[in-house]
PDB file of N, CA, C and O in Angstrom:
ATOM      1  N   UNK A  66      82.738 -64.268  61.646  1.00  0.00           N
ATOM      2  CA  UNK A  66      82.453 -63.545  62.858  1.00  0.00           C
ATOM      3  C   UNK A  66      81.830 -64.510  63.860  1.00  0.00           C
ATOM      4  O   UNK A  66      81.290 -65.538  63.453  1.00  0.00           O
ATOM      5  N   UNK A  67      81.891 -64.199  65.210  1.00  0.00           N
ATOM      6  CA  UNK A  67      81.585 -64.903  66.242  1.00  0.00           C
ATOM      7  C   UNK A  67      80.367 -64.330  67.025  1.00  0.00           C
ATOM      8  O   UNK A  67      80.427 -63.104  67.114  1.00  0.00           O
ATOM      9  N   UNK A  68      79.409 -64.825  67.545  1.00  0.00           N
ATOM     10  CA  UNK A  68      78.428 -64.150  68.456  1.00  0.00           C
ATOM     11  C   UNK A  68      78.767 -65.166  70.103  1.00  0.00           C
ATOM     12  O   UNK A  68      78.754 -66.397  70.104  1.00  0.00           O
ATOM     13  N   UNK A  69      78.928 -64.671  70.840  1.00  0.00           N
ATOM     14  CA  UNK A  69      79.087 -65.216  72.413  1.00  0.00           C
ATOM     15  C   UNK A  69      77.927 -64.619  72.884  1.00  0.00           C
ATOM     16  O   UNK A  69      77.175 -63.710  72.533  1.00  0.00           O
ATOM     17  N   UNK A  70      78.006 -65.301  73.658  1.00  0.00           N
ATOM     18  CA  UNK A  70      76.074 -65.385  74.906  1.00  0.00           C
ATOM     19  C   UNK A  70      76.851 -65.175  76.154  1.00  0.00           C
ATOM     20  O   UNK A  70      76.763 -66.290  76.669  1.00  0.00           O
ATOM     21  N   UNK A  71      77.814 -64.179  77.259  1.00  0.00           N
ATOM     22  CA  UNK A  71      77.971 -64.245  78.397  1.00  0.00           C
ATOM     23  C   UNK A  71      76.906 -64.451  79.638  1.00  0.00           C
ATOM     24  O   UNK A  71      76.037 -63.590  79.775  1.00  0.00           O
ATOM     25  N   UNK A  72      76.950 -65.582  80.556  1.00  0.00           N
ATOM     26  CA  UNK A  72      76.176 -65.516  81.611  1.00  0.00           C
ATOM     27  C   UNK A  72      77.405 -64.904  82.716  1.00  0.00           C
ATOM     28  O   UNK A  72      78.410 -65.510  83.087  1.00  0.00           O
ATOM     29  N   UNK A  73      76.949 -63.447  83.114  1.00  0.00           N
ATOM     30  CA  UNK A  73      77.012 -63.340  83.981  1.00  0.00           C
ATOM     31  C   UNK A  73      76.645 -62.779  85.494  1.00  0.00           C
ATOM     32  O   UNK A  73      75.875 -61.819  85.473  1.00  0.00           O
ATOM     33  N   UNK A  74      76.921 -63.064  86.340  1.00  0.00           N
ATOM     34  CA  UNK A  74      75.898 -62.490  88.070  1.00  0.00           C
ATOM     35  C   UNK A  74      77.019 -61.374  88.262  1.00  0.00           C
ATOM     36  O   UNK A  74      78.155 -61.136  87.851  1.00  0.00           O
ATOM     37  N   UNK A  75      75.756 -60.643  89.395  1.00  0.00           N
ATOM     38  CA  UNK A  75      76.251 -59.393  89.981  1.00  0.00           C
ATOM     39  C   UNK A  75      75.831 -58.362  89.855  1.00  0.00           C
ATOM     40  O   UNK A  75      75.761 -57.661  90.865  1.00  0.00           O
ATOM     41  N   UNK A  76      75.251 -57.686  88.218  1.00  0.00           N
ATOM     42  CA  UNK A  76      74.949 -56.964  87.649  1.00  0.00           C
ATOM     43  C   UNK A  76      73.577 -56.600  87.943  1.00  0.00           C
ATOM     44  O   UNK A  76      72.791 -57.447  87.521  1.00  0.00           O
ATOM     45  N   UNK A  77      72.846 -55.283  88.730  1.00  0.00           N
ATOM     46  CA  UNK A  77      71.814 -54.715  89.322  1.00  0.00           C
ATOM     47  C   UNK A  77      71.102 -53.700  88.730  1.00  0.00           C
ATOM     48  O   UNK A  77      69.999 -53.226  89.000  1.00  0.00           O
ATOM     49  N   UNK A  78      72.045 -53.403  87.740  1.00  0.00           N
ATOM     50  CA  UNK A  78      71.228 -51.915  87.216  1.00  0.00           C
ATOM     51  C   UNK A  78      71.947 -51.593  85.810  1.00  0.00           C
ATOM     52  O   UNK A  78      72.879 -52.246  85.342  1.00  0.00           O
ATOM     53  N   UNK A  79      71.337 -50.457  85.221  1.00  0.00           N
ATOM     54  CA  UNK A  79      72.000 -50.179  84.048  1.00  0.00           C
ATOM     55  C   UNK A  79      73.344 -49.666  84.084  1.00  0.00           C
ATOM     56  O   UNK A  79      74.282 -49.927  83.330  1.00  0.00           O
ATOM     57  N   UNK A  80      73.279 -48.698  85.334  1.00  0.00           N
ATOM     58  CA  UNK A  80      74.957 -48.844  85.123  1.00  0.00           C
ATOM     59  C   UNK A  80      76.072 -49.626  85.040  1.00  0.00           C
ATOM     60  O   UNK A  80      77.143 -49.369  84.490  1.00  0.00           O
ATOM     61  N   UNK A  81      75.555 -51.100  85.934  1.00  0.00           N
ATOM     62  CA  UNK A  81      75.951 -52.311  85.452  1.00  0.00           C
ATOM     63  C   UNK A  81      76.266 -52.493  83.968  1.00  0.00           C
ATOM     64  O   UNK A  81      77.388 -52.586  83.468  1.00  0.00           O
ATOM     65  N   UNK A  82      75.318 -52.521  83.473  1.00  0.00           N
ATOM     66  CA  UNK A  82      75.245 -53.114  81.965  1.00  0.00           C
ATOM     67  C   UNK A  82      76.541 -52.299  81.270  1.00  0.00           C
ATOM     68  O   UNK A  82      77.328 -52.871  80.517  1.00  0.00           O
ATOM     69  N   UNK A  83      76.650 -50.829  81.645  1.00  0.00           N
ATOM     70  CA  UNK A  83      77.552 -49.746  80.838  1.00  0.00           C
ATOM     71  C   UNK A  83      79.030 -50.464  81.285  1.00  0.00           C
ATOM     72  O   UNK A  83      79.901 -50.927  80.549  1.00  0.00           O
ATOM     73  N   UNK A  84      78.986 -50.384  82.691  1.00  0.00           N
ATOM     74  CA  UNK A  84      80.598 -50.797  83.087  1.00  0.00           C
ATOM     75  C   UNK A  84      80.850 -52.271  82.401  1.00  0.00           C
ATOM     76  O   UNK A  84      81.822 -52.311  81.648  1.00  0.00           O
ATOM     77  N   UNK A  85      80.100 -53.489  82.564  1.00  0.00           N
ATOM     78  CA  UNK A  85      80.327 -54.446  81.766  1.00  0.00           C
ATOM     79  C   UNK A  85      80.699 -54.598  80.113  1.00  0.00           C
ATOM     80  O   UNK A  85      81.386 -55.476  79.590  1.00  0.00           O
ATOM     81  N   UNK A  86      80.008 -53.436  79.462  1.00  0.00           N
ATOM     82  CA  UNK A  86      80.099 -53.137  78.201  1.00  0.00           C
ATOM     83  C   UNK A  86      81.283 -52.707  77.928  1.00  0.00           C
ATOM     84  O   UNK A  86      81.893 -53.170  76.963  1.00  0.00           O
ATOM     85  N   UNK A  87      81.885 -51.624  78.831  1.00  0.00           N
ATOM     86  CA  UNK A  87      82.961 -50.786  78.778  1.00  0.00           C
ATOM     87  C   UNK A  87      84.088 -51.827  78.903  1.00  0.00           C
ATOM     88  O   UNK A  87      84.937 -51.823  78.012  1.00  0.00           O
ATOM     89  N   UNK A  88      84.196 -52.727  79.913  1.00  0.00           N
ATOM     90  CA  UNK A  88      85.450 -53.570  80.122  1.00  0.00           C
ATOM     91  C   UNK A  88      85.099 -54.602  78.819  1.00  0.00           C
ATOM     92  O   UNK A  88      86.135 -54.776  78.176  1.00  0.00           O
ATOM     93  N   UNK A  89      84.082 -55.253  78.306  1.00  0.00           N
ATOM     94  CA  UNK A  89      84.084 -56.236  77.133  1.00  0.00           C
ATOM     95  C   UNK A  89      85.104 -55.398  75.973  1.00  0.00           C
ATOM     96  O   UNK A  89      86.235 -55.598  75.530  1.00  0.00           O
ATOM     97  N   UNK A  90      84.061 -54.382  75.763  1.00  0.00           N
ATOM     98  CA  UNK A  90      84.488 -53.639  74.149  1.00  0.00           C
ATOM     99  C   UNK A  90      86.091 -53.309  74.205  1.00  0.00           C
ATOM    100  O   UNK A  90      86.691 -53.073  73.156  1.00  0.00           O
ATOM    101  N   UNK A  91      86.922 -53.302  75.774  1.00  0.00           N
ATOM    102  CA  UNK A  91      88.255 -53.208  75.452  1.00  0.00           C
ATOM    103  C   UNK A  91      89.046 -54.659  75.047  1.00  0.00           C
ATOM    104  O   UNK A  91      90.220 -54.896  74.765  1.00  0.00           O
ATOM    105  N   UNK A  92      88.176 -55.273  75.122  1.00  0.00           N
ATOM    106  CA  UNK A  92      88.897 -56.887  74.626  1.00  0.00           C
ATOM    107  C   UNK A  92      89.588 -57.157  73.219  1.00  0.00           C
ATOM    108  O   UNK A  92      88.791 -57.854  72.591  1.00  0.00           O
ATOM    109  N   UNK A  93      90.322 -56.998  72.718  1.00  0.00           N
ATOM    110  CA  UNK A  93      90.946 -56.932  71.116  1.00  0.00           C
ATOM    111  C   UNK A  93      89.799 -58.025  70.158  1.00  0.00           C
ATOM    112  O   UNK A  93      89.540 -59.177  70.506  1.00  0.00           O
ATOM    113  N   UNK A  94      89.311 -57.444  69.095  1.00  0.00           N
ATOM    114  CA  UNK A  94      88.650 -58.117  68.345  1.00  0.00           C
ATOM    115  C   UNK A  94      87.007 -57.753  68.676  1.00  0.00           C
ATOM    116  O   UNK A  94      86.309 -58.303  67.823  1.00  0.00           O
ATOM    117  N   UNK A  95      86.446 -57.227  69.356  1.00  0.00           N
ATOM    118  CA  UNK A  95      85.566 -56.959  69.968  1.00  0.00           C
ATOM    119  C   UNK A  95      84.230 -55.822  68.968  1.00  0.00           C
ATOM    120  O   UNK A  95      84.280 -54.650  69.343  1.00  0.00           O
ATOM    121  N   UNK A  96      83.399 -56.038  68.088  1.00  0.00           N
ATOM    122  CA  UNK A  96      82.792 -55.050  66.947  1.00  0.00           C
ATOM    123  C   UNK A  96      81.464 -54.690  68.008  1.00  0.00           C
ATOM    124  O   UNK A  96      80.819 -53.693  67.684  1.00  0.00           O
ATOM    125  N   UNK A  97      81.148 -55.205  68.875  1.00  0.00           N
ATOM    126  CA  UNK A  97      79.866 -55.240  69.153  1.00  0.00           C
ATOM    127  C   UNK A  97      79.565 -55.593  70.984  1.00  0.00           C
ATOM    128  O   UNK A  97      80.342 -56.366  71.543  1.00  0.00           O
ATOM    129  N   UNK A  98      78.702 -55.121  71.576  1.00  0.00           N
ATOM    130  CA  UNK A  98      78.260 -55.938  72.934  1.00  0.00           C
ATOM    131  C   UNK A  98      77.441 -55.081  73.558  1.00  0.00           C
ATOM    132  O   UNK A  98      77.618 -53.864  73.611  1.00  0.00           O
ATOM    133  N   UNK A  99      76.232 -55.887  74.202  1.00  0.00           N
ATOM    134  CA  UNK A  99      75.286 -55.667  74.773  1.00  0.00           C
ATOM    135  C   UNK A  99      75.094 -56.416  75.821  1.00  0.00           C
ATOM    136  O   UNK A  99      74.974 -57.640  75.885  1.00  0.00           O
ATOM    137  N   UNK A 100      75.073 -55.750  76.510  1.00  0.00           N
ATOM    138  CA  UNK A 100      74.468 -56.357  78.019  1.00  0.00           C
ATOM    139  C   UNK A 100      72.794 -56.299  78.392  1.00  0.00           C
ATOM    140  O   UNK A 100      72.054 -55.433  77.926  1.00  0.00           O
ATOM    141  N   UNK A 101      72.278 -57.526  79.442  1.00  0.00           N
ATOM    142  CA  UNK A 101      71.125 -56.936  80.223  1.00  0.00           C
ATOM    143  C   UNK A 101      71.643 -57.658  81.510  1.00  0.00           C
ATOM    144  O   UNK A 101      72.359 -58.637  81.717  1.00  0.00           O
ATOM    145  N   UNK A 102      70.870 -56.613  82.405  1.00  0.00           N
ATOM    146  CA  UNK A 102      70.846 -57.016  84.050  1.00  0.00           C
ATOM    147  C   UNK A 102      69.833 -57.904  83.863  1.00  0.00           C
ATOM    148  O   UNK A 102      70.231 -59.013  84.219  1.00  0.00           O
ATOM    149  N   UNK A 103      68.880 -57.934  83.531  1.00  0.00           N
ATOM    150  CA  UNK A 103      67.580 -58.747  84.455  1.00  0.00           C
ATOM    151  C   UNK A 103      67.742 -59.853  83.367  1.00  0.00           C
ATOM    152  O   UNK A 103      66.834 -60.679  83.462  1.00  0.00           O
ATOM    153  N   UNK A 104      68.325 -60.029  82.704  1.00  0.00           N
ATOM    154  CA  UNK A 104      69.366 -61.560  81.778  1.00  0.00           C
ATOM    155  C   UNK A 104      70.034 -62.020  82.472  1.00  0.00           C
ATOM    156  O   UNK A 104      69.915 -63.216  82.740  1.00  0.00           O
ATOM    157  N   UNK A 105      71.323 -60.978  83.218  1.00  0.00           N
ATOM    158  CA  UNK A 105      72.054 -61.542  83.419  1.00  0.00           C
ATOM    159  C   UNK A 105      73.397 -62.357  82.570  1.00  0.00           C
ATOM    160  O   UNK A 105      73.963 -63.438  82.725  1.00  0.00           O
ATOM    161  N   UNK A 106      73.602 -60.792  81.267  1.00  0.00           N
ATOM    162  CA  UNK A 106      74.062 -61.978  80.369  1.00  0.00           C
ATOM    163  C   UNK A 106      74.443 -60.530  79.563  1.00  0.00           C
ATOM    164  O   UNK A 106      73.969 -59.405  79.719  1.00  0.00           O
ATOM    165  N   UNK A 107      75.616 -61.079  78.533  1.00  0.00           N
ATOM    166  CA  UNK A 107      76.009 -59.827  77.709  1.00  0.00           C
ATOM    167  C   UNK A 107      76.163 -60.569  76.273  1.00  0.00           C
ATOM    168  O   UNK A 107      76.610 -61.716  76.269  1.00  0.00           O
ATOM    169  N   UNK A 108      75.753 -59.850  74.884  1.00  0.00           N
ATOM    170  CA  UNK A 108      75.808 -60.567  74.072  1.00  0.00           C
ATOM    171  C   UNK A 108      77.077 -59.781  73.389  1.00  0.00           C
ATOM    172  O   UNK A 108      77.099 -58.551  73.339  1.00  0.00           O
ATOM    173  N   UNK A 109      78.236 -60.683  72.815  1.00  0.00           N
ATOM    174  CA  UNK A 109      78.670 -59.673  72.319  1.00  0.00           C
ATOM    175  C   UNK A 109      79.411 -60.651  70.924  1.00  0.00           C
ATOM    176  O   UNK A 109      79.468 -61.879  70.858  1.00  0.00           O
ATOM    177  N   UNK A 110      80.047 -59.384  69.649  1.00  0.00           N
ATOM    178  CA  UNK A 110      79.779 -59.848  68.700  1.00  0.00           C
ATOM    179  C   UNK A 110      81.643 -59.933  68.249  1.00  0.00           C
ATOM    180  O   UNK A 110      82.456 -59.067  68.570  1.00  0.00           O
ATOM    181  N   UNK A 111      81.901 -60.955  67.608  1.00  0.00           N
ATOM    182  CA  UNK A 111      83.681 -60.153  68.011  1.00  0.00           C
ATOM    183  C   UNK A 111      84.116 -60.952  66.133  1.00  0.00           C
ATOM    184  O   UNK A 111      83.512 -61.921  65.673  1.00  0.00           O
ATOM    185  N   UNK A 112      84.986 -60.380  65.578  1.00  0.00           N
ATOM    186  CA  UNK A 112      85.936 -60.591  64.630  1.00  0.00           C
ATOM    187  C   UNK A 112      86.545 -62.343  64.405  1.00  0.00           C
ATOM    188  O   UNK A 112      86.733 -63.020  63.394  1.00  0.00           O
ATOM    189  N   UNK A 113      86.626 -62.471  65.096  1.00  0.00           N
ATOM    190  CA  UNK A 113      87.197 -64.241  65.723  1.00  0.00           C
ATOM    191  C   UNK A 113      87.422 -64.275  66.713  1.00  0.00           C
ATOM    192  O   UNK A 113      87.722 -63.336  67.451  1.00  0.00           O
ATOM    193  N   UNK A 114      87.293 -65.766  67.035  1.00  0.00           N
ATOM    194  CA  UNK A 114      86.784 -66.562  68.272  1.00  0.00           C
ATOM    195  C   UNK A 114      88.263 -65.725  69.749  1.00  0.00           C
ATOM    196  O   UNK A 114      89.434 -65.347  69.746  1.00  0.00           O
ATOM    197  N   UNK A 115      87.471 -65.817  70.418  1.00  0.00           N
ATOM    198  CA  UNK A 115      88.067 -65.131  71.692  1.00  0.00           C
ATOM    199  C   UNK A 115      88.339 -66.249  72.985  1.00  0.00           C
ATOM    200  O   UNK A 115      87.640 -67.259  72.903  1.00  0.00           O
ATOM    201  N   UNK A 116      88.776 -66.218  73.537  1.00  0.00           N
ATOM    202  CA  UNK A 116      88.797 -67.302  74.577  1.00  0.00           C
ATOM    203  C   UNK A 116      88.445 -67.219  75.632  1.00  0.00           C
ATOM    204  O   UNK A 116      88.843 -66.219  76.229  1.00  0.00           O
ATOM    205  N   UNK A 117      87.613 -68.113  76.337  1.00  0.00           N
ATOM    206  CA  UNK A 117      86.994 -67.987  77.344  1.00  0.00           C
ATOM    207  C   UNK A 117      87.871 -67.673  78.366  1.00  0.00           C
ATOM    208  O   UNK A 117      87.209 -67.393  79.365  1.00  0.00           O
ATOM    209  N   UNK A 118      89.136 -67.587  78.584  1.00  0.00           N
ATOM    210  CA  UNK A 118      89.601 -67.046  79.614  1.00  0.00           C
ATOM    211  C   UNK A 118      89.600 -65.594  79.739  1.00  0.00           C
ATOM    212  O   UNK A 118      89.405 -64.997  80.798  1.00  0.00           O
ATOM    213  N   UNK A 119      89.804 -65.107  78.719  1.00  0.00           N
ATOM    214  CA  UNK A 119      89.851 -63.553  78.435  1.00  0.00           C
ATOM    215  C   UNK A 119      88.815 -63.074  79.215  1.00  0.00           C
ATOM    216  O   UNK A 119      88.961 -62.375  80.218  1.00  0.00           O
ATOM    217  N   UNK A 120      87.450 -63.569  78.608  1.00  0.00           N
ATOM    218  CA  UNK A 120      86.588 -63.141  78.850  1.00  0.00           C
ATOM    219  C   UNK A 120      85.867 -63.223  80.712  1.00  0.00           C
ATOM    220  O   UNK A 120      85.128 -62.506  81.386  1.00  0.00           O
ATOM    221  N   UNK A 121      86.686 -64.652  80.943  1.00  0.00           N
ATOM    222  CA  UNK A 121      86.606 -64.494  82.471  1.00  0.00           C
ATOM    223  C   UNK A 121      87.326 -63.871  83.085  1.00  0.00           C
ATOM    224  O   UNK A 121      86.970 -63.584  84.228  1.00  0.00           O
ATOM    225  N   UNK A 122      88.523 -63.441  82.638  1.00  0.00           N
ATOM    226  CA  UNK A 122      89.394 -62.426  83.907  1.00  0.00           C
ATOM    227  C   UNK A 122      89.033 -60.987  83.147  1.00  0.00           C
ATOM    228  O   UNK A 122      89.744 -60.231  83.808  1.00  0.00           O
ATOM    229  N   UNK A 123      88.537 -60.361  82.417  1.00  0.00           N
ATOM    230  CA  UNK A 123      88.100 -59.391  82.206  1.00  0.00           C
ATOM    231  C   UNK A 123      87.007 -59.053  83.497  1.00  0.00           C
ATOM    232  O   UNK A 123      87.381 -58.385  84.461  1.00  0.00           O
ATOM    233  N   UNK A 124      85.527 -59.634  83.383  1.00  0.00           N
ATOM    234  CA  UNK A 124      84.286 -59.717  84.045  1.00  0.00           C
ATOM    235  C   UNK A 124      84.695 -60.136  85.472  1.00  0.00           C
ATOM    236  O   UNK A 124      83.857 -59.672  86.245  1.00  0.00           O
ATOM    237  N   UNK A 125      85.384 -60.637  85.951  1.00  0.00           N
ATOM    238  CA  UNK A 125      85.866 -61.133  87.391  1.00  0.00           C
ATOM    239  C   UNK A 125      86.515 -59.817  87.773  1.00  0.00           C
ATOM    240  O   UNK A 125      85.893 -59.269  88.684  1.00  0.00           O
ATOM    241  N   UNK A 126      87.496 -59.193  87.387  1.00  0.00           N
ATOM    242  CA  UNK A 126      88.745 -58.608  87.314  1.00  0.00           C
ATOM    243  C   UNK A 126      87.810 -57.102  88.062  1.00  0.00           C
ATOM    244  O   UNK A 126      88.265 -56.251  88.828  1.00  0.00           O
ATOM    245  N   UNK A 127      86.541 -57.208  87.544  1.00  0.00           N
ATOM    246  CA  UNK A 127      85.405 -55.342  87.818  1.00  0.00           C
ATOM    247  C   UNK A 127      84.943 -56.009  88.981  1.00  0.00           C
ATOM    248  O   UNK A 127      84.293 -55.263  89.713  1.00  0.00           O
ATOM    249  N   UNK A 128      85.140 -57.828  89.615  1.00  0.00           N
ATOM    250  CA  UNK A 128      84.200 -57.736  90.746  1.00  0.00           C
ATOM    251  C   UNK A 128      82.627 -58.471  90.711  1.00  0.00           C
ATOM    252  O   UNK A 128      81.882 -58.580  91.685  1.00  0.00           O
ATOM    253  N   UNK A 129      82.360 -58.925  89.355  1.00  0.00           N
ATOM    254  CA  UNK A 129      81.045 -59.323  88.770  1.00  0.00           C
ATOM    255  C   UNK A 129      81.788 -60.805  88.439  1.00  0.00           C
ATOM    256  O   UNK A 129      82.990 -60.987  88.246  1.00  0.00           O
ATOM    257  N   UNK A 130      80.797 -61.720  88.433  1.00  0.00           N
ATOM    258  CA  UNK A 130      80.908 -63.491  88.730  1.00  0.00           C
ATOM    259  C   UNK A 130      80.763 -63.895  87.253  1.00  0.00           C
ATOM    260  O   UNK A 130      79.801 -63.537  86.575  1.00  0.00           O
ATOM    261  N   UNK A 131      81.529 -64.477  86.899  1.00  0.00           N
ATOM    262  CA  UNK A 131      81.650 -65.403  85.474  1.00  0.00           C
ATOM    263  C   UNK A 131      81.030 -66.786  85.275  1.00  0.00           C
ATOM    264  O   UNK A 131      81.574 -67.794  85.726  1.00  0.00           O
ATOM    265  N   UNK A 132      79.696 -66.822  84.482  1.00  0.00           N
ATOM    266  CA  UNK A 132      78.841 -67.942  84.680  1.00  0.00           C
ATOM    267  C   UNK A 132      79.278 -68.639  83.961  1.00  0.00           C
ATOM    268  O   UNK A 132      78.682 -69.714  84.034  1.00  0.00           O
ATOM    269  N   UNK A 133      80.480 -68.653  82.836  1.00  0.00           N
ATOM    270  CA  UNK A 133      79.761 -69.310  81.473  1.00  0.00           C
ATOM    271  C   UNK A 133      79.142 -68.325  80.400  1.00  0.00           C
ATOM    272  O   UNK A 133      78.636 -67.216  80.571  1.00  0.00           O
ATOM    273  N   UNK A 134      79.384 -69.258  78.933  1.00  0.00           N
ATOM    274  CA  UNK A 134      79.461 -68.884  77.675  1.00  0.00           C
ATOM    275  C   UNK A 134      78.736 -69.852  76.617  1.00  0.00           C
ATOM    276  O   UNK A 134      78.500 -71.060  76.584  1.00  0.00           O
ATOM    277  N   UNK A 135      78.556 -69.041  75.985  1.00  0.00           N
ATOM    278  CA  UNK A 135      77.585 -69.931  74.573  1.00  0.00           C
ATOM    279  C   UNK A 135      78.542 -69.239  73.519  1.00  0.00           C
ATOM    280  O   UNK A 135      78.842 -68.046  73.538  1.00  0.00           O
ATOM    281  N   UNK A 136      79.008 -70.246  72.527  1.00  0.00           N
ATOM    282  CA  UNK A 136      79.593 -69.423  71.249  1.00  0.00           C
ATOM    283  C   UNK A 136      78.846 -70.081  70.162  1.00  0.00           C
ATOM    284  O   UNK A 136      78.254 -71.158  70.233  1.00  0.00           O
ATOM    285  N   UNK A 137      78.976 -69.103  68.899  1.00  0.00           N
ATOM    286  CA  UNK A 137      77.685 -69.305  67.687  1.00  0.00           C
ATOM    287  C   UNK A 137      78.840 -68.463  66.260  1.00  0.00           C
ATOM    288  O   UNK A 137      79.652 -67.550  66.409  1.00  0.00           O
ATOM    289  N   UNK A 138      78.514 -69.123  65.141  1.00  0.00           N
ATOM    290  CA  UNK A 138      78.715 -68.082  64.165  1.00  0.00           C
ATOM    291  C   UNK A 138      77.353 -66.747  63.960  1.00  0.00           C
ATOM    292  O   UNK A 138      76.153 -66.661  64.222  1.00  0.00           O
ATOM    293  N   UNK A 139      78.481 -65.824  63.307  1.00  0.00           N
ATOM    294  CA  UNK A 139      77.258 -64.885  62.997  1.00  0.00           C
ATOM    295  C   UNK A 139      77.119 -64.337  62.022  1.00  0.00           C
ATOM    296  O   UNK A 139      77.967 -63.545  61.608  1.00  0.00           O
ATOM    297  N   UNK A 140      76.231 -64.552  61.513  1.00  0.00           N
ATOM    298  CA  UNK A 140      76.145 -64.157  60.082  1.00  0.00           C
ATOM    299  C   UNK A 140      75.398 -62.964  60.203  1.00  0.00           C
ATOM    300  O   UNK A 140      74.246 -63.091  60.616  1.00  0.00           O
ATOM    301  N   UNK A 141      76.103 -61.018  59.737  1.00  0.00           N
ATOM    302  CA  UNK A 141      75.449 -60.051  59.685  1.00  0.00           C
ATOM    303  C   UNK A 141      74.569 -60.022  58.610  1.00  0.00           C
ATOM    304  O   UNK A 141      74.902 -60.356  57.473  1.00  0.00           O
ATOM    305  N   UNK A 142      73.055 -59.497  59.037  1.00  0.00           N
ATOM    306  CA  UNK A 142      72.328 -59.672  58.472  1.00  0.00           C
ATOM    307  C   UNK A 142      72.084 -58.092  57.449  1.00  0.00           C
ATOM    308  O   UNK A 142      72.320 -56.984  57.933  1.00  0.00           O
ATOM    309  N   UNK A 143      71.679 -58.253  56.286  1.00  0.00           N
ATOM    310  CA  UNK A 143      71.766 -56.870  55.443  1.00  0.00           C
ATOM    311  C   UNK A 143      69.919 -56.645  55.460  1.00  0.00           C
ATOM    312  O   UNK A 143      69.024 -57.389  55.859  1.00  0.00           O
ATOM    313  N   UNK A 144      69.897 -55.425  54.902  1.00  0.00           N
ATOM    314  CA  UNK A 144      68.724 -54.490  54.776  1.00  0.00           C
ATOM    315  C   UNK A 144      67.426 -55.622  53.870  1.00  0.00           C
ATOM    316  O   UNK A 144      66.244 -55.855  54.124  1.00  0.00           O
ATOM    317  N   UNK A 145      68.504 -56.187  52.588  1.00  0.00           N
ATOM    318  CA  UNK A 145      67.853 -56.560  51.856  1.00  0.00           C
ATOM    319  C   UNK A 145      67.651 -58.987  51.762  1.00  0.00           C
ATOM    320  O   UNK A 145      67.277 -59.755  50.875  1.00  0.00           O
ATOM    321  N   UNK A 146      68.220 -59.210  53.377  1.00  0.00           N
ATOM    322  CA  UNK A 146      68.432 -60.613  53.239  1.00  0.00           C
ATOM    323  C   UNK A 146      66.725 -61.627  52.983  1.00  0.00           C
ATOM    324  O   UNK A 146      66.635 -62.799  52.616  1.00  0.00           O
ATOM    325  N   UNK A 147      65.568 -60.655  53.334  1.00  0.00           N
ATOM    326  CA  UNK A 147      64.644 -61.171  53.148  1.00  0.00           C
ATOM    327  C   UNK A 147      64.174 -61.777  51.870  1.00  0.00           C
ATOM    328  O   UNK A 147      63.247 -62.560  51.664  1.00  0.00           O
ATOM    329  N   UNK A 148      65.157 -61.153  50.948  1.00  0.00           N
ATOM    330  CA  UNK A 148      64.590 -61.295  49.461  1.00  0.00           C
ATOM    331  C   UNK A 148      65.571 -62.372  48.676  1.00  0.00           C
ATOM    332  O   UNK A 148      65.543 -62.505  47.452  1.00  0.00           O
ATOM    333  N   UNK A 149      66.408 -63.095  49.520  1.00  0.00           N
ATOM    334  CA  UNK A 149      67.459 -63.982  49.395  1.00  0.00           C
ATOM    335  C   UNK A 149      66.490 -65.197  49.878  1.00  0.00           C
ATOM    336  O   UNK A 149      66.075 -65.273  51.034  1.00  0.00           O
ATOM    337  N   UNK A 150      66.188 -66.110  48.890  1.00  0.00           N
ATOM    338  CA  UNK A 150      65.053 -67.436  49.401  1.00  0.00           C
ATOM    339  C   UNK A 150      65.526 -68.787  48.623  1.00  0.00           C
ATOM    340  O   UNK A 150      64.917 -69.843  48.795  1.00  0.00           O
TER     341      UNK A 150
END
């Protein structure tokens, strides 16, 4: 699994955050995403790696500015990983 860090501008309010969420989560591969305005940034969690273009003509496409990306593996974490040492 993949975790991405979106930077992006434009976004003022929470309804922001919903419409950004709404156009990510239709992206194929997509399990997860969270946005904040006062970040400026949406985290979202996806199946395999996605391509940064996608992800810029998605976020452009509503009108909101495409900063840039951070990509990371992600390892889901369980109830019981604390006891794994």
């Amino acid at each position: 699994m993949k975790k991405y860090v979106l930077k992006i501008g434009g976004m003022r309010c929470e309804m922001c955050e919903c419409h950004i969420n709404d156009v990510i989560r239709k992206i194929p591969g997509v399990k997860k995403v969270k946005s904040s305005h006062l970040k400026n940034e949406s985290v979202v969690i996806s199946l395999d790696h996605i391509d940064e273009d996608v992800f810029k003509k998605a976020i452009e496409g509503q009108g909101y500015y495409y900063l840039g990306y951070q990509e990371e593996e992600y390892k889901k974490k369980g109830l019981f990983d604390f006891l794994k040492k």
